[in-house]
PDB file of C-alpha atoms in Angstrom:
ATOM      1  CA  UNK A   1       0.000   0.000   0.000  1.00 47.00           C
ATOM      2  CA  UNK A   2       1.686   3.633  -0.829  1.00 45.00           C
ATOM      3  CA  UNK A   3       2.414   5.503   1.575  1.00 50.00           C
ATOM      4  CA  UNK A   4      -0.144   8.424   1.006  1.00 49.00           C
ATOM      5  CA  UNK A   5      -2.899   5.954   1.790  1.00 43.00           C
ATOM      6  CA  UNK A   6      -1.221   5.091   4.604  1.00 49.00           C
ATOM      7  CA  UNK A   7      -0.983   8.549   5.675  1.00 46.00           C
ATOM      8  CA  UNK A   8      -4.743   8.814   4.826  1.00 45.00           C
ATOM      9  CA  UNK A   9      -5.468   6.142   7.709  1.00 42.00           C
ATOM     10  CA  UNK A  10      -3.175   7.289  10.211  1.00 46.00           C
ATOM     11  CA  UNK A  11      -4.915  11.112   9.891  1.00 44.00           C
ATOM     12  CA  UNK A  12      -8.253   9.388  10.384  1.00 42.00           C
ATOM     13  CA  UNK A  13      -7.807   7.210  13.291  1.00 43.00           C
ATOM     14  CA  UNK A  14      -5.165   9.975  14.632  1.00 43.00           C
ATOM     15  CA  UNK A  15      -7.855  12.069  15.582  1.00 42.00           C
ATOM     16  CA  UNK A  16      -9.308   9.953  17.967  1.00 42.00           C
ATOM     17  CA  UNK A  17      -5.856  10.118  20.037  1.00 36.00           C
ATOM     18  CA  UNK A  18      -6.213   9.805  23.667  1.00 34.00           C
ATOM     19  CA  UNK A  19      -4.905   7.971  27.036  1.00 33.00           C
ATOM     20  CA  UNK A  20      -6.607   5.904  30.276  1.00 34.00           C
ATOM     21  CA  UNK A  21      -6.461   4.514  33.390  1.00 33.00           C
ATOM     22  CA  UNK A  22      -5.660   1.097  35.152  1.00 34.00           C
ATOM     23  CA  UNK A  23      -7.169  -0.331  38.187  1.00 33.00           C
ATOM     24  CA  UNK A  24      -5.602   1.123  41.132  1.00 36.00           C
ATOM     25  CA  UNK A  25      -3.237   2.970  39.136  1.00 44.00           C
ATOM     26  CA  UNK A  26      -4.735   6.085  38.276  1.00 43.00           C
ATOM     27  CA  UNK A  27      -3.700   9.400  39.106  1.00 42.00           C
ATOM     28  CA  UNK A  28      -5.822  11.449  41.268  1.00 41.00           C
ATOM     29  CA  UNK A  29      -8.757  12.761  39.178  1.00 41.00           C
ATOM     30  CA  UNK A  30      -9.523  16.185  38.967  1.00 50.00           C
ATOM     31  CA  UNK A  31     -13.149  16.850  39.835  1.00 43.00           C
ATOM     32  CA  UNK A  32     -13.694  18.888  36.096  1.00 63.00           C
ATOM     33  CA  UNK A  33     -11.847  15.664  34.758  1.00 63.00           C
ATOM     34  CA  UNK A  34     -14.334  13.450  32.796  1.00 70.00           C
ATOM     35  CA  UNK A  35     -13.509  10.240  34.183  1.00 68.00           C
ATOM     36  CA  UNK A  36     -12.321   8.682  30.411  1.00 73.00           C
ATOM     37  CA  UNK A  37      -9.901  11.456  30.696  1.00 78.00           C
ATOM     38  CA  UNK A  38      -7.861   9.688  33.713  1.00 77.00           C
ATOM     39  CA  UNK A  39      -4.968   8.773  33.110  1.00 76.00           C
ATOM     40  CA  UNK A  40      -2.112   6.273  35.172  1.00 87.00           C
ATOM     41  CA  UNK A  41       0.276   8.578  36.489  1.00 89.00           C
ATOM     42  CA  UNK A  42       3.717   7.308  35.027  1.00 92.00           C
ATOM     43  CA  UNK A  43       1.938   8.692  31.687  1.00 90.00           C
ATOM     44  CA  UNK A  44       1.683  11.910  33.421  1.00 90.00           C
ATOM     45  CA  UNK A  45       4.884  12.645  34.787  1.00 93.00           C
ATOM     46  CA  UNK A  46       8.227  12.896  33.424  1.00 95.00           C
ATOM     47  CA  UNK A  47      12.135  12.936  35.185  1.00 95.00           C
ATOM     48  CA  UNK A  48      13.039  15.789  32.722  1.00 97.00           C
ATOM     49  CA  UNK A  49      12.279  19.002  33.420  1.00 96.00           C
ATOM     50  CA  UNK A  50      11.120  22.705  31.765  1.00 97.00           C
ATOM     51  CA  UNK A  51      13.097  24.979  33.271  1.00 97.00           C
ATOM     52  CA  UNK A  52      12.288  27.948  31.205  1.00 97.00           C
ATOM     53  CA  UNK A  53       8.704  27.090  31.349  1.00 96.00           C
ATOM     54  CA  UNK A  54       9.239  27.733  35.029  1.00 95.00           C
ATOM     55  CA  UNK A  55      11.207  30.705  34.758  1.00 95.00           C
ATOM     56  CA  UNK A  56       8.170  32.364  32.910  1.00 94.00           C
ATOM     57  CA  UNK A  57       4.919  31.011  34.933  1.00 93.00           C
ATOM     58  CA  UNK A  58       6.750  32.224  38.499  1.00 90.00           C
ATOM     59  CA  UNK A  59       8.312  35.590  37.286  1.00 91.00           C
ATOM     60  CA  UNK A  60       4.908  35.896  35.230  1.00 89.00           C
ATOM     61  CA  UNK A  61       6.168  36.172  31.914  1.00 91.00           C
ATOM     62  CA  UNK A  62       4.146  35.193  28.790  1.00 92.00           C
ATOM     63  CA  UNK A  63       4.389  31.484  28.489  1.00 95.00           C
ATOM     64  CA  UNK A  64       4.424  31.232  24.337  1.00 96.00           C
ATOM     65  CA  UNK A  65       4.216  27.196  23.650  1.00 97.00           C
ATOM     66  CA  UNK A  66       4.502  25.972  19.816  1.00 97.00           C
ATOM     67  CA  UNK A  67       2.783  22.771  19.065  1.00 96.00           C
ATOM     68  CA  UNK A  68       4.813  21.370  15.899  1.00 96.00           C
ATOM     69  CA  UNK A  69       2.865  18.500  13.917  1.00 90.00           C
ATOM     70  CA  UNK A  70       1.514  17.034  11.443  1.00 80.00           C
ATOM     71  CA  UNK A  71      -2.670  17.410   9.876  1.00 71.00           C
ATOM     72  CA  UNK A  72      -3.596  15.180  13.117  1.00 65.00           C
ATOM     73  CA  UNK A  73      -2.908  18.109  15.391  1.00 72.00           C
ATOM     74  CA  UNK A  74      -6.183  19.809  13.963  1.00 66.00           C
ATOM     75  CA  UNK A  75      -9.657  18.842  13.675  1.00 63.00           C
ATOM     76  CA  UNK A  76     -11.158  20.265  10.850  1.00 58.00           C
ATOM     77  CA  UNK A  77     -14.273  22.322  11.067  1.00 55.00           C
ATOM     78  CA  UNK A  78     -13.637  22.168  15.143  1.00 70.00           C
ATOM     79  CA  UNK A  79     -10.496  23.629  15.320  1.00 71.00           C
ATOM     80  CA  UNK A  80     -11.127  25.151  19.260  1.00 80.00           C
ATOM     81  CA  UNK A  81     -11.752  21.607  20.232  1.00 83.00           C
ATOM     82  CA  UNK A  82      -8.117  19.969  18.907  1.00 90.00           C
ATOM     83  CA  UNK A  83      -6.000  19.212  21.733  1.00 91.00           C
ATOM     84  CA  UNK A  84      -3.724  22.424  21.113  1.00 94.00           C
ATOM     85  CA  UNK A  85      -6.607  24.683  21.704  1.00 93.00           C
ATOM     86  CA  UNK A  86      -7.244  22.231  24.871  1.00 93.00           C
ATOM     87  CA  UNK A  87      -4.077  22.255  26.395  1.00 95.00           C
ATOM     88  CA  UNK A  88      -4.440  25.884  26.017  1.00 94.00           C
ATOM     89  CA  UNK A  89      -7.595  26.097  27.616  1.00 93.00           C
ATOM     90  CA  UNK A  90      -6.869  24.391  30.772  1.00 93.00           C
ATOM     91  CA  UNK A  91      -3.485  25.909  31.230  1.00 94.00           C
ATOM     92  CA  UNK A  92      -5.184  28.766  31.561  1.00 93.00           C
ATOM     93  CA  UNK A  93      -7.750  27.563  34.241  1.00 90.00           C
ATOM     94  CA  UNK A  94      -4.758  26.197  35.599  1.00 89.00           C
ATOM     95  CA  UNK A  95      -1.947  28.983  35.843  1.00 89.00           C
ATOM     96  CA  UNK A  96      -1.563  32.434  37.059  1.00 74.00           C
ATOM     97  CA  UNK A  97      -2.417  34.964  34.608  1.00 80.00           C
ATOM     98  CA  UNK A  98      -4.091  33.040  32.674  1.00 75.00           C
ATOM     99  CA  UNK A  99      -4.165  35.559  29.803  1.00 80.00           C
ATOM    100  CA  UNK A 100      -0.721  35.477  30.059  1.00 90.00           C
ATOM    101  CA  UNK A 101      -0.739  31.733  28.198  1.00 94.00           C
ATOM    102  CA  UNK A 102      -0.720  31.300  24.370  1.00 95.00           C
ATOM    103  CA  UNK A 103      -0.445  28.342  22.361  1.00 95.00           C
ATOM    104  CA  UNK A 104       0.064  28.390  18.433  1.00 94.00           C
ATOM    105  CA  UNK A 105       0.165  25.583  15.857  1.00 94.00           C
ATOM    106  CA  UNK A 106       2.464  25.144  13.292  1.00 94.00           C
ATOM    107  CA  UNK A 107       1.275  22.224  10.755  1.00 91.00           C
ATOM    108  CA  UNK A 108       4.188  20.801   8.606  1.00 90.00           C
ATOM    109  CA  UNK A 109       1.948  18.104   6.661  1.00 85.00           C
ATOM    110  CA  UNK A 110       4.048  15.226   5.013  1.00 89.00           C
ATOM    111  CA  UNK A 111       7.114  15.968   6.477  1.00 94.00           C
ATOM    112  CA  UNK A 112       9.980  13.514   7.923  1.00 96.00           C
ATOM    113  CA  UNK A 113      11.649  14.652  10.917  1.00 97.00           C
ATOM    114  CA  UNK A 114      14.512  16.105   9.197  1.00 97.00           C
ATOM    115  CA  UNK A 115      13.041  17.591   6.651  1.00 97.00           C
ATOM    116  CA  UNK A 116      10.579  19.464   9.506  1.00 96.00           C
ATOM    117  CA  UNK A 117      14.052  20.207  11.626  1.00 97.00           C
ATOM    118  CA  UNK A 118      15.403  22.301   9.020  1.00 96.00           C
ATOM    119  CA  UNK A 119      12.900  24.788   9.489  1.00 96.00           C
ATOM    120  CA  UNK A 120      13.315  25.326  13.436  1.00 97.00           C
ATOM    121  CA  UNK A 121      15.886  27.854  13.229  1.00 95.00           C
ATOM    122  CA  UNK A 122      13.696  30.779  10.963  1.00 95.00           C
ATOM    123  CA  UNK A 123      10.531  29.138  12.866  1.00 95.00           C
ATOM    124  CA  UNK A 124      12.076  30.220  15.713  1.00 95.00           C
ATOM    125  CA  UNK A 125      13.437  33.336  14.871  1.00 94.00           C
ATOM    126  CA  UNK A 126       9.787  34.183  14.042  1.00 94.00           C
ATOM    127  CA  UNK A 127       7.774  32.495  17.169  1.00 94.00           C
ATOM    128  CA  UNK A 128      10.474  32.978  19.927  1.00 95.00           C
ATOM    129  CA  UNK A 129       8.478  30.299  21.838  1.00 97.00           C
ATOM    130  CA  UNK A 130       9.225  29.238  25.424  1.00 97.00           C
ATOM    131  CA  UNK A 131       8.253  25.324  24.776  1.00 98.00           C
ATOM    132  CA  UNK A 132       8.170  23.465  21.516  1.00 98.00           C
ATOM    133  CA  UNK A 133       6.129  20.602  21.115  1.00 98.00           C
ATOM    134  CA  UNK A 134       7.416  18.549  18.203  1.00 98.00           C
ATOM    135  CA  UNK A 135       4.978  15.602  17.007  1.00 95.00           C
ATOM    136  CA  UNK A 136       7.076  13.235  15.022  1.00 95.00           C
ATOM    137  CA  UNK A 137       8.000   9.994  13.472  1.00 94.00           C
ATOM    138  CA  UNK A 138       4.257   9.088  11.499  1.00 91.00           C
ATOM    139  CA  UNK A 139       6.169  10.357   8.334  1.00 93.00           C
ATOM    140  CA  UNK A 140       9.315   8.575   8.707  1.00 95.00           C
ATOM    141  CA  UNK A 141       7.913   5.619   9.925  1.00 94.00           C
ATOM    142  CA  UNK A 142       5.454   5.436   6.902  1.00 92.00           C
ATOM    143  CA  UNK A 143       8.338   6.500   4.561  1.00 94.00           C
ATOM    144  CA  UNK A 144      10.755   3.174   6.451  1.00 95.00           C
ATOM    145  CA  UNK A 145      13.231   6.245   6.799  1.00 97.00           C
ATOM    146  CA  UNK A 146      16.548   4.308   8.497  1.00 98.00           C
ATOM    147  CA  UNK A 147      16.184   4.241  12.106  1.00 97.00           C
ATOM    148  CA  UNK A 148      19.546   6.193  12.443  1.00 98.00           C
ATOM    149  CA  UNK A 149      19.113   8.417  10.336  1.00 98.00           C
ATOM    150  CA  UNK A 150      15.299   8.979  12.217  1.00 98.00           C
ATOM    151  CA  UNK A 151      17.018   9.505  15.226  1.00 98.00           C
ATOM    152  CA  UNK A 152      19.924  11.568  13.610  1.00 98.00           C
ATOM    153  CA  UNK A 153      17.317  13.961  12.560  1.00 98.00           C
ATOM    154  CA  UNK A 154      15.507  14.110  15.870  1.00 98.00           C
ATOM    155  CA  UNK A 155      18.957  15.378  17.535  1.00 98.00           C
ATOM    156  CA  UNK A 156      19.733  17.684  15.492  1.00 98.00           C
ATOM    157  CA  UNK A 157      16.073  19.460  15.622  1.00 98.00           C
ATOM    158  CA  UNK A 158      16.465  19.077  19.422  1.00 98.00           C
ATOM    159  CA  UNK A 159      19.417  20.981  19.505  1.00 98.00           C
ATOM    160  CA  UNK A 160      18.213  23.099  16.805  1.00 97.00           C
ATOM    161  CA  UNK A 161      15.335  24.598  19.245  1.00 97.00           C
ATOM    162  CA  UNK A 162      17.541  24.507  22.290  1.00 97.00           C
ATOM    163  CA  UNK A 163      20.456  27.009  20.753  1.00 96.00           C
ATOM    164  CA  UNK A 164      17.094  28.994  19.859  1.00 96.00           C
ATOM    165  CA  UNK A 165      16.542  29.379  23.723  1.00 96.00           C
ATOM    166  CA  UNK A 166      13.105  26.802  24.065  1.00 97.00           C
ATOM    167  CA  UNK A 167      12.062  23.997  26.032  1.00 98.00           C
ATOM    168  CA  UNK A 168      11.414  21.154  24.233  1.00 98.00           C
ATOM    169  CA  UNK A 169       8.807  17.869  24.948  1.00 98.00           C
ATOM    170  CA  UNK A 170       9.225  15.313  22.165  1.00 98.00           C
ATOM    171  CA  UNK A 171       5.358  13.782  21.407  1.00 97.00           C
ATOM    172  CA  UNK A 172       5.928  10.528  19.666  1.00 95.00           C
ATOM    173  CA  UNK A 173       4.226   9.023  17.025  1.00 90.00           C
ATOM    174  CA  UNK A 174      -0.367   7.942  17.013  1.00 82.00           C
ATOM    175  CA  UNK A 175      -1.422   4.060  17.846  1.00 80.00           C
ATOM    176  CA  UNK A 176      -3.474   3.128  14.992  1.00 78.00           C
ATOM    177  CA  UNK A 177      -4.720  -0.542  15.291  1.00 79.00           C
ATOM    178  CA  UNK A 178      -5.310  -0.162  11.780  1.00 75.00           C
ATOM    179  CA  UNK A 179      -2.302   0.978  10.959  1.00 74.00           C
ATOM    180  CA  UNK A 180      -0.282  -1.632  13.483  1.00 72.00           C
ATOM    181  CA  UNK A 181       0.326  -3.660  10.920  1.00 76.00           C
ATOM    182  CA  UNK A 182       1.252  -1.744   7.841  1.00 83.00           C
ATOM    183  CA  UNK A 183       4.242  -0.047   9.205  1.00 88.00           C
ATOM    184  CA  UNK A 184       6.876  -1.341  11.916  1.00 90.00           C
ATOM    185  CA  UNK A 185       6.666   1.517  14.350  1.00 94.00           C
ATOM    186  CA  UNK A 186       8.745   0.246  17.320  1.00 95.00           C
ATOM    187  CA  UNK A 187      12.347   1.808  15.642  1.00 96.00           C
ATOM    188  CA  UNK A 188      11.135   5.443  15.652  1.00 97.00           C
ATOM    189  CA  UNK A 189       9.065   4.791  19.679  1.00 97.00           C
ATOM    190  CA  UNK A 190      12.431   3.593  20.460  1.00 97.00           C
ATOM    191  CA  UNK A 191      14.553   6.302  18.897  1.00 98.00           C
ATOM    192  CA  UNK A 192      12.726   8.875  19.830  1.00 98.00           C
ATOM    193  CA  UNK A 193      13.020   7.712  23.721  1.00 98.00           C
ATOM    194  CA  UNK A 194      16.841   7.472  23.020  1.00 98.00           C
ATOM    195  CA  UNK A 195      16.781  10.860  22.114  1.00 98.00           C
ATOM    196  CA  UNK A 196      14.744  12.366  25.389  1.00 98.00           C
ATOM    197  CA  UNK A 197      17.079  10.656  27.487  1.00 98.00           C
ATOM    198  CA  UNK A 198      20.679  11.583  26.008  1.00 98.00           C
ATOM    199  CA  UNK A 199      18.810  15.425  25.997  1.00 98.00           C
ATOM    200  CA  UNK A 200      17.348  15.151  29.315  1.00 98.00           C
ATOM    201  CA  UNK A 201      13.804  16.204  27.514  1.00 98.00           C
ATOM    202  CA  UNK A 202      10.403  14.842  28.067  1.00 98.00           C
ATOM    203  CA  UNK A 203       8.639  12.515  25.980  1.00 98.00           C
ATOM    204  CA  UNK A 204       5.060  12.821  25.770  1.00 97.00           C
ATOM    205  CA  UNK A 205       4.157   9.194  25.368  1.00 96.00           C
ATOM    206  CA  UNK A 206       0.922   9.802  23.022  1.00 92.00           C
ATOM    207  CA  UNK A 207       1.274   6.014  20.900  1.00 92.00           C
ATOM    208  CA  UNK A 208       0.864   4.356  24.865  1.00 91.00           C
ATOM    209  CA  UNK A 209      -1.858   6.689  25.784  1.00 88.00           C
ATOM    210  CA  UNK A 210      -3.780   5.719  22.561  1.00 82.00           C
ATOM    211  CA  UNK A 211      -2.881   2.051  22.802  1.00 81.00           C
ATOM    212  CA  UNK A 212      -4.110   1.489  26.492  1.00 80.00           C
ATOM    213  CA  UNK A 213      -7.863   3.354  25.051  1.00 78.00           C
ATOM    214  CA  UNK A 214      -7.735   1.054  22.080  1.00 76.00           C
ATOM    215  CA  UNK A 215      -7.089  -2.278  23.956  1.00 76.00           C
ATOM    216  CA  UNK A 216      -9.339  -1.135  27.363  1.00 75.00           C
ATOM    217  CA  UNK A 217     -12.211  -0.142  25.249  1.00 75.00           C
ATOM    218  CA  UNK A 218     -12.408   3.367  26.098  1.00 72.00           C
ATOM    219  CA  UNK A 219     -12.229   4.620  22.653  1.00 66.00           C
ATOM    220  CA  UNK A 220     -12.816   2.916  19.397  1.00 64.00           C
ATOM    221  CA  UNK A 221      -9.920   3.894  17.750  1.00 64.00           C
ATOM    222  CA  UNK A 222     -10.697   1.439  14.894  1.00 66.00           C
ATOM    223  CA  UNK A 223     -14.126   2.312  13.233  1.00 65.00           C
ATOM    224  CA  UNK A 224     -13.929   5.599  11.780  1.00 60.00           C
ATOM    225  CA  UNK A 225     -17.575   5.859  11.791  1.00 52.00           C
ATOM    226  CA  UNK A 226     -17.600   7.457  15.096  1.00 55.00           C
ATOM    227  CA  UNK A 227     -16.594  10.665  13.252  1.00 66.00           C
ATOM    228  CA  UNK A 228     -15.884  14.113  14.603  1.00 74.00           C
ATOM    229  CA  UNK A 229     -17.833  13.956  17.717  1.00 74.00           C
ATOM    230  CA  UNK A 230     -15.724  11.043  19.073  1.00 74.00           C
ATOM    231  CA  UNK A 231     -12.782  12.823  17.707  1.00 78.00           C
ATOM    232  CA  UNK A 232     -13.553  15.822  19.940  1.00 82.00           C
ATOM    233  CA  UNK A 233     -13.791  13.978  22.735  1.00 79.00           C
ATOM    234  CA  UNK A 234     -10.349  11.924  22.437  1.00 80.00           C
ATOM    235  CA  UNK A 235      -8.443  15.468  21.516  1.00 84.00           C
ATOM    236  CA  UNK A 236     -10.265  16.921  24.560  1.00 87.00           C
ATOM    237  CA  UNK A 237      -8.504  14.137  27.027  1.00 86.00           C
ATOM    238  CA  UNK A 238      -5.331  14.141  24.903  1.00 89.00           C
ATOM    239  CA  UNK A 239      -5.075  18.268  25.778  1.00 93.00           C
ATOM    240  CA  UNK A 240      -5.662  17.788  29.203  1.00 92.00           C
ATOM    241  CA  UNK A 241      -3.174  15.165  29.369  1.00 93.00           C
ATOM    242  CA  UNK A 242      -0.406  17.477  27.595  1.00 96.00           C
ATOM    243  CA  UNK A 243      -1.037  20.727  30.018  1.00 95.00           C
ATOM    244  CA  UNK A 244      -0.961  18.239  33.257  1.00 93.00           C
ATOM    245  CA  UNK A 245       2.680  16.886  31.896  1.00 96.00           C
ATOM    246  CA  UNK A 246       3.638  20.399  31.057  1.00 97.00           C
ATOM    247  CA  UNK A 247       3.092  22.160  34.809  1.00 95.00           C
ATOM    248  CA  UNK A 248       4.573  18.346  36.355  1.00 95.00           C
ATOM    249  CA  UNK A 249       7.416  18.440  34.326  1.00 96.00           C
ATOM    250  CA  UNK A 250       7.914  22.924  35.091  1.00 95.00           C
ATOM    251  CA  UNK A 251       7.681  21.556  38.550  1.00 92.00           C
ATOM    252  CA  UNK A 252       4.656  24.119  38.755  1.00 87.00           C
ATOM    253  CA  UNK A 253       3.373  24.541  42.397  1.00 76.00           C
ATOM    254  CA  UNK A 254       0.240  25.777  44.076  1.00 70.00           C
ATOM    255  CA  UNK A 255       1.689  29.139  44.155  1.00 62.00           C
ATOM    256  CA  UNK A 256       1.661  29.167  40.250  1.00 69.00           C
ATOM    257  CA  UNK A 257      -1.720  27.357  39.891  1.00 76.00           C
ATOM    258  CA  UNK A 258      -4.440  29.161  40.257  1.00 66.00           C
ATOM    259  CA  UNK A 259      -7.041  27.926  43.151  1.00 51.00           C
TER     260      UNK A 259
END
């Protein structure tokens, strides 16, 4: 199967992108949580830390994030309820100001990781964000870019934003049972982890998230017939998710968050 239809099946299932909970593993659930929303809280948390996220939430800078993906990040027609436009939203019920939080998109459709890495440092120039999210790997996968050269790529976008002054969280590639077995993902999961660890950056495990739904039931990630409303739903979790890792991993306290 070419790749483009691939690519066509990914973006469709990728929309319904989302994470859950285990039995007595669970991390505390926030009353305004919906309870498909919970997630365990390894999938929460990271070792790595945003220090200049920090620096701008106490000292009450602008916090300026950049979501960098791929069509998935968006819902079309709905674009409020994709999980950028989520995270945004509850980071700003969650920090202090709130108006002082701003997230932006920047959709690079089609593109492998190193072909999206050589636009970081003009992308930069122009944003001057304080965190980068970069959502990668579909493309390469799809593409069987080498696995080294994958993770190549990845480093040298990593250190690409870092020079420019940002934070970064690596998001790794969408679970697609059916996708799972048209493309060997496990390479780029695994490079892409390499990479967090040698940078000391956090990975935003989205393909376990979306795997645990799938096999648990909480989403049907498989029939596309759902459609948007299901797709809203899954991006709603998936941007709650991403601002909970961002303020655990700025090692955001009460102090920051607002009450």
């Amino acid at each position: 199967m070419k790749a483009e239809v691939l690519l066509s099946l990914i973006l469709l299932c990728g929309g319904l992108a989302a994470p859950q909970a285990r039995a007595g593993d669970a991390a505390p659930a926030d009353p305004a949580v919906p309870p498909a929303c919970e997630l365990p809280s390894y999938l929460l948390t990271s070792e790595s830390q945003l220090p200049k996220v920090a620096e701008a939430v106490k000292s009450g800078k602008p916090l300026e994030i950049l979501v960098v993906g791929t069509g998935s990040t968006r819902i079309q027609a709905s674009e409020d309820a994709s999980y950028p436009a989520r995270m945004q939203a509850i980071l700003k019920e969650k920090l202090a100001p709130a108006e002082a939080v701003h997230v932006s998109v920047e959709i690079q459709s089609k593109k492998t990781a190193e072909e999206a890495a050589g636009t970081f440092v003009k992308l930069l120039e122009a944003k001057r964000p304080t965190l980068v999210i970069w959502q990668t790997g579909t493309v390469d996968a799809m593409r069987s870019i080498d696995p080294d050269d994958f993770r190549g790529a990845v480093t040298d976008g990593v250190v690409a934003l870092q020079q420019a002054g940002a934070d970064v969280v690596l998001m790794n590639l969408q679970y697609s049972p059916r996708t799972e077995t048209m493309i060997s993902v496990p390479p780029y999961l695994d490079n892409l982890k390499v990479v967090a660890q040698e940078h000391d950056i956090p990975l935003f495990d989205r393909f376990a998230m979306m795997r645990q739904w799938s096999d648990q039931g909480q989403f049907d990630l498989f029939n596309p017939a759902h459609g948007p409303e299901l797709a809203k739903r899954v991006h709603d979790c998936l941007g709650r998710a991403l601002a909970q890792f961002v303020v655990d991993a700025a090692h955001l306290g009460p102090a920051q968050q607002q009450n």
